[in-house]
Structure formats: structure tokens, C-alpha cells
Tab-separated table of C-alpha atoms in Angstrom:
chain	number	residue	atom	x	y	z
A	285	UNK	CA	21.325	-1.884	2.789
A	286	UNK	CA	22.207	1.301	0.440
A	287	UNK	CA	19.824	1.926	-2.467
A	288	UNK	CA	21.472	3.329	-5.029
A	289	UNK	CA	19.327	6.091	-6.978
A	290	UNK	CA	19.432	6.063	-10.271
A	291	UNK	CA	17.763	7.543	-13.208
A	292	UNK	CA	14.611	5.170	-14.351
A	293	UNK	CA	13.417	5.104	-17.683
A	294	UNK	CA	11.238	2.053	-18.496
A	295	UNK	CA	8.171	0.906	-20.330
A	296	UNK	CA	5.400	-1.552	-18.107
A	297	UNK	CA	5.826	-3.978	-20.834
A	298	UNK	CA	10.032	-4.183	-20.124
A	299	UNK	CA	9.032	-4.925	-16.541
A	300	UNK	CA	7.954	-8.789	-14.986
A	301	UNK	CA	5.211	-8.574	-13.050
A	302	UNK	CA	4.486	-9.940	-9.774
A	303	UNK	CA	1.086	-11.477	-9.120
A	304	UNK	CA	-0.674	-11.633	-5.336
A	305	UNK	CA	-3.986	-13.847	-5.320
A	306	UNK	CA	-4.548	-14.977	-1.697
A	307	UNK	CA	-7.490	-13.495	-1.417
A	308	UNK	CA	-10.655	-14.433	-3.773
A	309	UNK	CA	-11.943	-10.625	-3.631
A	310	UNK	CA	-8.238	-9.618	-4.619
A	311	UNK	CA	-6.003	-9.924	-7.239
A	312	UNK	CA	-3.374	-7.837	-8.924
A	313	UNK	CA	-0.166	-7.978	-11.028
A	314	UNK	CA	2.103	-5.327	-9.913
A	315	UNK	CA	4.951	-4.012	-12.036
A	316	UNK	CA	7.225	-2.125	-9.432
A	317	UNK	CA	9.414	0.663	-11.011
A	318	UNK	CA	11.114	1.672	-8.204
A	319	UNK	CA	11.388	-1.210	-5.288
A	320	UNK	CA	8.066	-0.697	-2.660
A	321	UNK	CA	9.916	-3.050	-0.159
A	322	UNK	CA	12.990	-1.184	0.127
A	323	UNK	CA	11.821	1.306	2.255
A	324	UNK	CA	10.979	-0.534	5.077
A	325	UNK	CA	14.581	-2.586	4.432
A	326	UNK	CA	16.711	0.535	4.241
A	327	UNK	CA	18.934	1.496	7.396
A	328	UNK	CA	18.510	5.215	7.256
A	329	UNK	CA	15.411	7.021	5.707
A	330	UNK	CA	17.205	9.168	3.138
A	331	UNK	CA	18.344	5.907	1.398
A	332	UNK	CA	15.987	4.606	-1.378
A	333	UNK	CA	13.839	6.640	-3.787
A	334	UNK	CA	11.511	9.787	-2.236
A	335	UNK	CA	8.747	7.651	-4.084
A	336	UNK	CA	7.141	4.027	-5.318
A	337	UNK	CA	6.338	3.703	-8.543
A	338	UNK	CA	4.605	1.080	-10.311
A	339	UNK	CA	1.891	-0.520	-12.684
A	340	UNK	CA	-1.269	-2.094	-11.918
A	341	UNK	CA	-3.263	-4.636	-13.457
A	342	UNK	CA	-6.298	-5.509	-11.738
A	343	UNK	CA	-8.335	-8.459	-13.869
A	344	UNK	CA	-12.128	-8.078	-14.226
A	345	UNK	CA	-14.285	-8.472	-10.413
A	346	UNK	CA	-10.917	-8.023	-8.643
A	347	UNK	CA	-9.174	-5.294	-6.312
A	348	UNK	CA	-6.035	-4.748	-5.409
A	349	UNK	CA	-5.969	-3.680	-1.363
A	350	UNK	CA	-9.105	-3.431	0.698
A	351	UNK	CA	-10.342	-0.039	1.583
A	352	UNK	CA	-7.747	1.858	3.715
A	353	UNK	CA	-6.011	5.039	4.744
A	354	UNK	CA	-2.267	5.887	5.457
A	355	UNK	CA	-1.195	7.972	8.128
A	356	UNK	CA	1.926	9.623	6.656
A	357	UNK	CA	2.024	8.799	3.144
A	358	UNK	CA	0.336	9.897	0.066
A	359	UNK	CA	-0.781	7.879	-3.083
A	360	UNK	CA	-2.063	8.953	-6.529
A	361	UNK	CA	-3.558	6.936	-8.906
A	362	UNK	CA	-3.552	7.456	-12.828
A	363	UNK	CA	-5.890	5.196	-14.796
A	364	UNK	CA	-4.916	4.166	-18.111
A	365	UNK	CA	-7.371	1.826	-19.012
A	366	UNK	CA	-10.377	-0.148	-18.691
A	367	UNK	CA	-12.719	1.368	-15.913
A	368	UNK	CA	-13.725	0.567	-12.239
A	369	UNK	CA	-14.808	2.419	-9.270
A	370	UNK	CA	-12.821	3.841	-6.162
A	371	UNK	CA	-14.513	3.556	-2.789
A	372	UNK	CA	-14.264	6.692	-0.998
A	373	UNK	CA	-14.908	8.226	3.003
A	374	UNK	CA	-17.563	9.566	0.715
A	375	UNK	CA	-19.195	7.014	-1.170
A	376	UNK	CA	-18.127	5.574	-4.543
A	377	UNK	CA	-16.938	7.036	-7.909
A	378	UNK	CA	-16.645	5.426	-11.141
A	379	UNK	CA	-13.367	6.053	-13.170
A	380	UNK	CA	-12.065	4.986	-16.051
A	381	UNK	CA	-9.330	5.964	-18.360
A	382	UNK	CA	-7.289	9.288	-17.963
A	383	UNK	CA	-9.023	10.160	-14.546
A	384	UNK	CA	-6.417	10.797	-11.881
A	385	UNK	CA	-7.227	10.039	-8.104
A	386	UNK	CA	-4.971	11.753	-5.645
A	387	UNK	CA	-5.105	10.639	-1.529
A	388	UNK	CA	-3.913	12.693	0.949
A	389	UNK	CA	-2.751	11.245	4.045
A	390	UNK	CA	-5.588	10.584	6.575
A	391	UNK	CA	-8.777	9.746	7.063
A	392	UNK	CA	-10.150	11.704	4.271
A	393	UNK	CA	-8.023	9.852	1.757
A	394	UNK	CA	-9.059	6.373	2.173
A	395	UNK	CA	-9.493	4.421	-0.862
A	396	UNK	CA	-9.836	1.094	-2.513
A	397	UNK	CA	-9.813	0.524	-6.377
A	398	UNK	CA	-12.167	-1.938	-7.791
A	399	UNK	CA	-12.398	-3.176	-11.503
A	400	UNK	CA	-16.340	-3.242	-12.363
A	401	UNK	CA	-15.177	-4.746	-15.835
A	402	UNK	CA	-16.681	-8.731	-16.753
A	403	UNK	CA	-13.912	-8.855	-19.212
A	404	UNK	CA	-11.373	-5.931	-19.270
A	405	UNK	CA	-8.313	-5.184	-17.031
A	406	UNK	CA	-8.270	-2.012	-15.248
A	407	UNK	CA	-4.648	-0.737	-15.599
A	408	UNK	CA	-3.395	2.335	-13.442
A	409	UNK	CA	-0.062	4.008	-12.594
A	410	UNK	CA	0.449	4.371	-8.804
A	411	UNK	CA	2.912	7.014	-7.303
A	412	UNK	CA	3.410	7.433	-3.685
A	413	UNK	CA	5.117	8.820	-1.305
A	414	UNK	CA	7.981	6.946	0.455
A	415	UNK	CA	8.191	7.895	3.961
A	416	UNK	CA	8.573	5.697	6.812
A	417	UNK	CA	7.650	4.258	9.398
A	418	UNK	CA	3.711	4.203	8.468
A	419	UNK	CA	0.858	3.461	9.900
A	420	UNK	CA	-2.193	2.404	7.453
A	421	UNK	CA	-6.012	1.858	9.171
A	422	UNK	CA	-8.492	-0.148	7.251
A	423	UNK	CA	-11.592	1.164	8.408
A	424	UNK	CA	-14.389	-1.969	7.282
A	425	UNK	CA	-11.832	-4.826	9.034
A	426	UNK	CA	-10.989	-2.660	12.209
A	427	UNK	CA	-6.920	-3.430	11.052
A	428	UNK	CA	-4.286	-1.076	11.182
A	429	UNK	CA	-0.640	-2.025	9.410
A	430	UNK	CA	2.725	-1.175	10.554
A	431	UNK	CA	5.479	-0.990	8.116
A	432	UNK	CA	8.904	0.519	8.951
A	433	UNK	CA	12.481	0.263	8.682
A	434	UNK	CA	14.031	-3.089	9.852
A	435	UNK	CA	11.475	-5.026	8.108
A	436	UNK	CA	8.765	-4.704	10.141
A	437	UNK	CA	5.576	-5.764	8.604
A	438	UNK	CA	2.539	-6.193	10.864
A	439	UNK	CA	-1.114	-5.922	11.095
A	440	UNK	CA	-3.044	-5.902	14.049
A	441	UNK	CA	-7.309	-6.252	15.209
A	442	UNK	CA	-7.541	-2.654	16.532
A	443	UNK	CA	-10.049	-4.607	19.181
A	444	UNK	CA	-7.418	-6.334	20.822
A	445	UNK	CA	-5.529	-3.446	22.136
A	446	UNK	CA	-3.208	-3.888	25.053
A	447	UNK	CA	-2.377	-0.963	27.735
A	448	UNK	CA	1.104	0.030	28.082
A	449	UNK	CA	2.071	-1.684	31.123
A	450	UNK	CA	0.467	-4.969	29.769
A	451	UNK	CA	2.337	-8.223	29.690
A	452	UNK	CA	5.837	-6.754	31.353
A	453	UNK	CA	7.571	-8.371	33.952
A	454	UNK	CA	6.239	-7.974	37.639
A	455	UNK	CA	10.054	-7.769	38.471
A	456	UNK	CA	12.785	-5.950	36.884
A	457	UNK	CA	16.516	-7.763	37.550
A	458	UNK	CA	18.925	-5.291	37.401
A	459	UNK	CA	21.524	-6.408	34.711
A	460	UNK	CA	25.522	-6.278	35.767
């Protein structure tokens, strides 16, 4: 699949959202400038944009992901209103509208954004990096997810880890 690029200029009210609630802790409607799935359904790497762009809107109690950290890319987070707190490697912050959160790849930039609000939305712009494949660990379920090219999609108990050897065949046939 080629993605072609393409010079984006948009407004988050022109856009339809899409809207995730399967979790009771977290809900979101996401307003995707550029397309987050297309990276993982490109065939080469250098299709697709360099970054994902899109809106947030995270109604009052909710959150969007559960804390976690990516191994390769980098997100940052521009709030543009109502307020909330991010959970941090190093406690929580509270933020609010025109603070700017930037996570580096790594353990040091794991995150989750939380609206504190009882009746406001907390809306933020969220830019990140678009490389693949990536690896994300969320640290308070022992998870880590696996996106890459191809469409792969998984997430895994990082208890249940299987050696390298485990579950191959005893006995190789030789193919003719």
C-alpha cells in the first residue's frame, strides 16, 4: 500500500472523530490528521507520513491509553483545553491548557493522560513520531505491544515468556 504525502491543512472541527470505549477507565474521541494505522500497513518504511497527527478529546474521569512507554518512538502532547494530570516515571503533574508534554523514547518517557475534570473535556494535540516496527511496555499491567509493518498488532503478559527454542519441532524434514 503507497501513502501518498500530501500537504494537510485542516481544522479538528472539519475532521469525524472516532470514539474507543471498551474500557470503563478509558475513553477518547480521536480525530486522526494524518492516518496512525498506516504505518504498520505500509510495505516499505519510507512510505506514509514521518509523523501522526491528531486531536484528542478525553470526556471528564476518562483516559485515553494506560500508562506506557515506547521503545523507538516519540510523542508530544499539546493541551488546549480543559485540565488533567499526566502520570509520570516520576510521579504525577497536573496540566492544563497551553502546557506542552514532550516523551522521549524509553523508560523515562512513560506517560498516561488523565482528565481530572467532573464536567469538562480535556482536549490535546498529539504529534509523534512514525517509525516502525515498535515496541511499547506498560509498566503497571506487565504488557508490552508490538506494532509493525504487515499489520501486526499484538500484546503480550511479559510473565509468560517463552525461550527461543520453545515449542519448535523435535524434527526438522528437510523440504525437496
Amino acid at each position: 500500500m503507497k501513502i501518498m504525502k500530501e500537504l494537510i491543512i485542516t481544522n479538528m472541527n472539519k475532521i469525524t472523530p472516532e470514539h474507543q470505549n471498551e474500557h470503563k477507565s478509558y475513553e477518547y474521541y480521536k480525530y486522526e490528521v494524518t492516518d496512525s494505522a498506516e504505518k504498520y500497513e505500509v510495505s516499505s518504511p519510507n512510505d506514509g507520513y514521518q509523523t501522526v497527527v491528531a486531536f484528542y478529546s478525553l470526556p471528564p474521569g476518562k483516559s485515553s491509553y494506560p500508562f506506557h512507554y515506547h521503545i523507538t518512538n516519540e510523542e508530544v502532547f499539546y493541551v488546549i483545553s480543559g485540565k488533567g494530570t499526566v502520570e509520570t516515571c516520576n510521579g504525577s503533574r497536573t496540566i492544563s491548557a497551553g502546557d506542552i508534554i514532550v516523551c522521549p523514547a524509553g523508560e523515562k518517557g512513560a506517560h498516561k493522560i488523565i482528565n481530572t475534570s467532573e464536567t469538562e473535556n480535556l482536549v490535546y494535540l498529539d504529534v509523534d513520531t512514525n517509525k516502525t516496527p515498535e515496541i511499547a511496555f506498560y509498566p503497571h499491567s506487565n504488557k508490552v505491544g508490538i506494532r509493525a509493518m504487515g499489520g501486526i498488532r499484538s500484546n503480550y503478559d511479559k510473565d509468560n515468556q517463552l525461550g527461543y527454542y520453545d515449542n519448535e519441532p523435535e524434527k526438522i524434514e528437510a523440504q525437496v
